[in-house]
Amino acid sequence: MVVDQLSDEAVDRLFQAFADSTRRDIVRRVTVGEYSVSGLAALYAMSFAAVQKHVAVLERASLVTKEKRGREQIVRANHAGLHKARSLLDEYEVIWRQRTERIAELLGQADPQTNQKSAGKAEGTEAEA
């Protein structure tokens, strides 16, 4: 399981990275093609330094990589990191689906008991009348 393979800190870094819409957009863009940090900065209404910080958060989460090319920093998707993130989210989905199925089972078991108690009370009331 990916959950067992990643440290709590690594999982925290992934969720922190995906918690911001600009970072999610950067990931979306670099999965299609590489961008320089300055090229990314031109796409957003924020400073170059702010975009650099977003890229650094994504890099710490292993979702992107940076490579120096001349004077530019080229940002690319880290497909191995993205795969781990997807696997982690898939595992959480399985866990939550199992929990909701279990809740549905418990609620389904509760209904017949509630219905039997209600039916018994109604019968007792009719017999008394």
PDB file of C-alpha atoms in Angstrom:
ATOM      1  CA  MET A   1       0.000   0.000   0.000  1.00  0.00           C
ATOM      2  CA  VAL A   2       1.201   3.491  -0.818  1.00  0.00           C
ATOM      3  CA  VAL A   3      -0.100   4.745   2.536  1.00  0.00           C
ATOM      4  CA  ASP A   4       2.382   2.416   4.245  1.00  0.00           C
ATOM      5  CA  GLN A   5       5.194   3.446   1.880  1.00  0.00           C
ATOM      6  CA  LEU A   6       4.884   7.195   2.438  1.00  0.00           C
ATOM      7  CA  SER A   7       5.792   8.873   5.703  1.00  0.00           C
ATOM      8  CA  ASP A   8       3.258  11.099   7.418  1.00  0.00           C
ATOM      9  CA  GLU A   9       5.408  14.073   6.402  1.00  0.00           C
ATOM     10  CA  ALA A  10       5.330  13.030   2.737  1.00  0.00           C
ATOM     11  CA  VAL A  11       1.536  12.663   2.815  1.00  0.00           C
ATOM     12  CA  ASP A  12       1.264  16.079   4.493  1.00  0.00           C
ATOM     13  CA  ARG A  13       3.434  17.611   1.743  1.00  0.00           C
ATOM     14  CA  LEU A  14       1.193  16.093  -0.949  1.00  0.00           C
ATOM     15  CA  PHE A  15      -2.005  17.407   0.602  1.00  0.00           C
ATOM     16  CA  GLN A  16      -0.422  20.803   1.249  1.00  0.00           C
ATOM     17  CA  ALA A  17       0.660  20.974  -2.393  1.00  0.00           C
ATOM     18  CA  PHE A  18      -2.813  20.110  -3.687  1.00  0.00           C
ATOM     19  CA  ALA A  19      -4.534  22.447  -1.215  1.00  0.00           C
ATOM     20  CA  ASP A  20      -3.884  25.509  -3.376  1.00  0.00           C
ATOM     21  CA  SER A  21      -5.638  26.145  -6.706  1.00  0.00           C
ATOM     22  CA  THR A  22      -2.570  27.807  -8.265  1.00  0.00           C
ATOM     23  CA  ARG A  23      -0.426  24.784  -7.461  1.00  0.00           C
ATOM     24  CA  ARG A  24      -3.062  22.427  -8.858  1.00  0.00           C
ATOM     25  CA  ASP A  25      -3.110  24.517 -12.025  1.00  0.00           C
ATOM     26  CA  ILE A  26       0.688  24.444 -12.284  1.00  0.00           C
ATOM     27  CA  VAL A  27       0.625  20.648 -11.980  1.00  0.00           C
ATOM     28  CA  ARG A  28      -2.059  20.457 -14.660  1.00  0.00           C
ATOM     29  CA  ARG A  29      -0.023  22.643 -17.001  1.00  0.00           C
ATOM     30  CA  VAL A  30       3.312  20.870 -16.539  1.00  0.00           C
ATOM     31  CA  THR A  31       1.766  17.449 -17.091  1.00  0.00           C
ATOM     32  CA  VAL A  32       1.023  18.624 -20.627  1.00  0.00           C
ATOM     33  CA  GLY A  33       4.421  20.223 -21.253  1.00  0.00           C
ATOM     34  CA  GLU A  34       7.386  21.810 -19.561  1.00  0.00           C
ATOM     35  CA  TYR A  35       7.429  25.473 -18.546  1.00  0.00           C
ATOM     36  CA  SER A  36      10.091  27.817 -17.299  1.00  0.00           C
ATOM     37  CA  VAL A  37       9.351  29.418 -13.943  1.00  0.00           C
ATOM     38  CA  SER A  38       9.206  32.786 -15.685  1.00  0.00           C
ATOM     39  CA  GLY A  39       6.781  31.332 -18.245  1.00  0.00           C
ATOM     40  CA  LEU A  40       4.564  30.122 -15.420  1.00  0.00           C
ATOM     41  CA  ALA A  41       4.818  33.488 -13.671  1.00  0.00           C
ATOM     42  CA  ALA A  42       3.499  35.197 -16.787  1.00  0.00           C
ATOM     43  CA  LEU A  43       0.299  33.131 -16.516  1.00  0.00           C
ATOM     44  CA  TYR A  44      -0.692  34.293 -13.036  1.00  0.00           C
ATOM     45  CA  ALA A  45      -1.504  37.630 -11.442  1.00  0.00           C
ATOM     46  CA  MET A  46       1.260  37.272  -8.868  1.00  0.00           C
ATOM     47  CA  SER A  47       4.946  37.967  -8.566  1.00  0.00           C
ATOM     48  CA  PHE A  48       7.705  35.789  -9.963  1.00  0.00           C
ATOM     49  CA  ALA A  49       8.808  35.094  -6.375  1.00  0.00           C
ATOM     50  CA  ALA A  50       5.320  33.876  -5.449  1.00  0.00           C
ATOM     51  CA  VAL A  51       5.302  31.439  -8.386  1.00  0.00           C
ATOM     52  CA  GLN A  52       8.783  30.265  -7.368  1.00  0.00           C
ATOM     53  CA  LYS A  53       7.415  29.501  -3.891  1.00  0.00           C
ATOM     54  CA  HIS A  54       4.501  27.538  -5.366  1.00  0.00           C
ATOM     55  CA  VAL A  55       6.915  25.536  -7.518  1.00  0.00           C
ATOM     56  CA  ALA A  56       9.106  24.877  -4.457  1.00  0.00           C
ATOM     57  CA  VAL A  57       6.102  23.461  -2.563  1.00  0.00           C
ATOM     58  CA  LEU A  58       5.308  21.198  -5.521  1.00  0.00           C
ATOM     59  CA  GLU A  59       8.942  20.138  -5.761  1.00  0.00           C
ATOM     60  CA  ARG A  60       9.088  19.271  -2.028  1.00  0.00           C
ATOM     61  CA  ALA A  61       5.994  17.120  -2.568  1.00  0.00           C
ATOM     62  CA  SER A  62       7.776  15.347  -5.474  1.00  0.00           C
ATOM     63  CA  LEU A  63       5.055  16.414  -7.914  1.00  0.00           C
ATOM     64  CA  VAL A  64       7.388  18.440 -10.162  1.00  0.00           C
ATOM     65  CA  THR A  65      11.078  18.641 -10.892  1.00  0.00           C
ATOM     66  CA  LYS A  66      13.183  21.660 -11.809  1.00  0.00           C
ATOM     67  CA  GLU A  67      16.150  21.604 -14.136  1.00  0.00           C
ATOM     68  CA  LYS A  68      18.464  24.504 -14.781  1.00  0.00           C
ATOM     69  CA  ARG A  69      18.738  25.243 -18.489  1.00  0.00           C
ATOM     70  CA  GLY A  70      20.973  28.243 -19.068  1.00  0.00           C
ATOM     71  CA  ARG A  71      19.499  31.055 -17.005  1.00  0.00           C
ATOM     72  CA  GLU A  72      16.076  29.457 -16.726  1.00  0.00           C
ATOM     73  CA  GLN A  73      14.601  26.898 -14.371  1.00  0.00           C
ATOM     74  CA  ILE A  74      12.505  24.405 -16.332  1.00  0.00           C
ATOM     75  CA  VAL A  75       9.593  22.807 -14.468  1.00  0.00           C
ATOM     76  CA  ARG A  76       8.356  19.366 -15.444  1.00  0.00           C
ATOM     77  CA  ALA A  77       5.852  16.958 -13.989  1.00  0.00           C
ATOM     78  CA  ASN A  78       7.368  14.229 -11.867  1.00  0.00           C
ATOM     79  CA  HIS A  79       5.279  11.327 -13.111  1.00  0.00           C
ATOM     80  CA  ALA A  80       6.524   8.950 -10.408  1.00  0.00           C
ATOM     81  CA  GLY A  81       5.432  11.418  -7.718  1.00  0.00           C
ATOM     82  CA  LEU A  82       2.084  11.994  -9.427  1.00  0.00           C
ATOM     83  CA  HIS A  83       1.568   8.234  -9.628  1.00  0.00           C
ATOM     84  CA  LYS A  84       2.223   7.904  -5.871  1.00  0.00           C
ATOM     85  CA  ALA A  85      -0.246  10.721  -5.193  1.00  0.00           C
ATOM     86  CA  ARG A  86      -2.883   9.056  -7.349  1.00  0.00           C
ATOM     87  CA  SER A  87      -2.310   5.685  -5.692  1.00  0.00           C
ATOM     88  CA  LEU A  88      -2.602   7.305  -2.272  1.00  0.00           C
ATOM     89  CA  LEU A  89      -5.892   8.961  -3.201  1.00  0.00           C
ATOM     90  CA  ASP A  90      -7.157   5.695  -4.714  1.00  0.00           C
ATOM     91  CA  GLU A  91      -6.408   3.921  -1.418  1.00  0.00           C
ATOM     92  CA  TYR A  92      -8.256   6.590   0.552  1.00  0.00           C
ATOM     93  CA  GLU A  93     -11.189   6.232  -1.827  1.00  0.00           C
ATOM     94  CA  VAL A  94     -11.317   2.482  -1.180  1.00  0.00           C
ATOM     95  CA  ILE A  95     -11.204   3.069   2.581  1.00  0.00           C
ATOM     96  CA  TRP A  96     -14.037   5.614   2.479  1.00  0.00           C
ATOM     97  CA  ARG A  97     -16.160   3.507   0.119  1.00  0.00           C
ATOM     98  CA  GLN A  98     -15.806   0.565   2.511  1.00  0.00           C
ATOM     99  CA  ARG A  99     -16.813   2.789   5.417  1.00  0.00           C
ATOM    100  CA  THR A 100     -19.868   4.156   3.625  1.00  0.00           C
ATOM    101  CA  GLU A 101     -20.889   0.618   2.607  1.00  0.00           C
ATOM    102  CA  ARG A 102     -20.549  -0.490   6.226  1.00  0.00           C
ATOM    103  CA  ILE A 103     -22.648   2.477   7.384  1.00  0.00           C
ATOM    104  CA  ALA A 104     -25.276   1.590   4.771  1.00  0.00           C
ATOM    105  CA  GLU A 105     -25.280  -2.009   6.056  1.00  0.00           C
ATOM    106  CA  LEU A 106     -25.694  -0.839   9.636  1.00  0.00           C
ATOM    107  CA  LEU A 107     -28.506   1.491   8.666  1.00  0.00           C
ATOM    108  CA  GLY A 108     -30.145  -1.303   6.690  1.00  0.00           C
ATOM    109  CA  GLN A 109     -29.991  -3.563   9.753  1.00  0.00           C
ATOM    110  CA  ALA A 110     -31.435  -0.834  11.958  1.00  0.00           C
ATOM    111  CA  ASP A 111     -34.494  -0.311   9.750  1.00  0.00           C
ATOM    112  CA  PRO A 112     -36.050  -3.795  10.203  1.00  0.00           C
ATOM    113  CA  GLN A 113     -35.689  -3.562  14.004  1.00  0.00           C
ATOM    114  CA  THR A 114     -37.254  -0.130  14.049  1.00  0.00           C
ATOM    115  CA  ASN A 115     -40.059  -1.338  11.782  1.00  0.00           C
ATOM    116  CA  GLN A 116     -40.685  -4.434  13.955  1.00  0.00           C
ATOM    117  CA  LYS A 117     -40.888  -2.325  17.117  1.00  0.00           C
ATOM    118  CA  SER A 118     -43.264   0.116  15.437  1.00  0.00           C
ATOM    119  CA  ALA A 119     -45.414  -2.720  14.066  1.00  0.00           C
ATOM    120  CA  GLY A 120     -45.572  -4.407  17.505  1.00  0.00           C
ATOM    121  CA  LYS A 121     -46.703  -1.214  19.165  1.00  0.00           C
ATOM    122  CA  ALA A 122     -49.365  -0.670  16.518  1.00  0.00           C
ATOM    123  CA  GLU A 123     -50.671  -4.244  16.922  1.00  0.00           C
ATOM    124  CA  GLY A 124     -50.754  -3.900  20.693  1.00  0.00           C
ATOM    125  CA  THR A 125     -52.736  -0.697  20.374  1.00  0.00           C
ATOM    126  CA  GLU A 126     -55.292  -2.344  18.057  1.00  0.00           C
ATOM    127  CA  ALA A 127     -55.669  -5.361  20.370  1.00  0.00           C
ATOM    128  CA  GLU A 128     -56.339  -3.136  23.340  1.00  0.00           C
ATOM    129  CA  ALA A 129     -59.078  -1.230  21.521  1.00  0.00           C
TER     130      ALA A 129
END
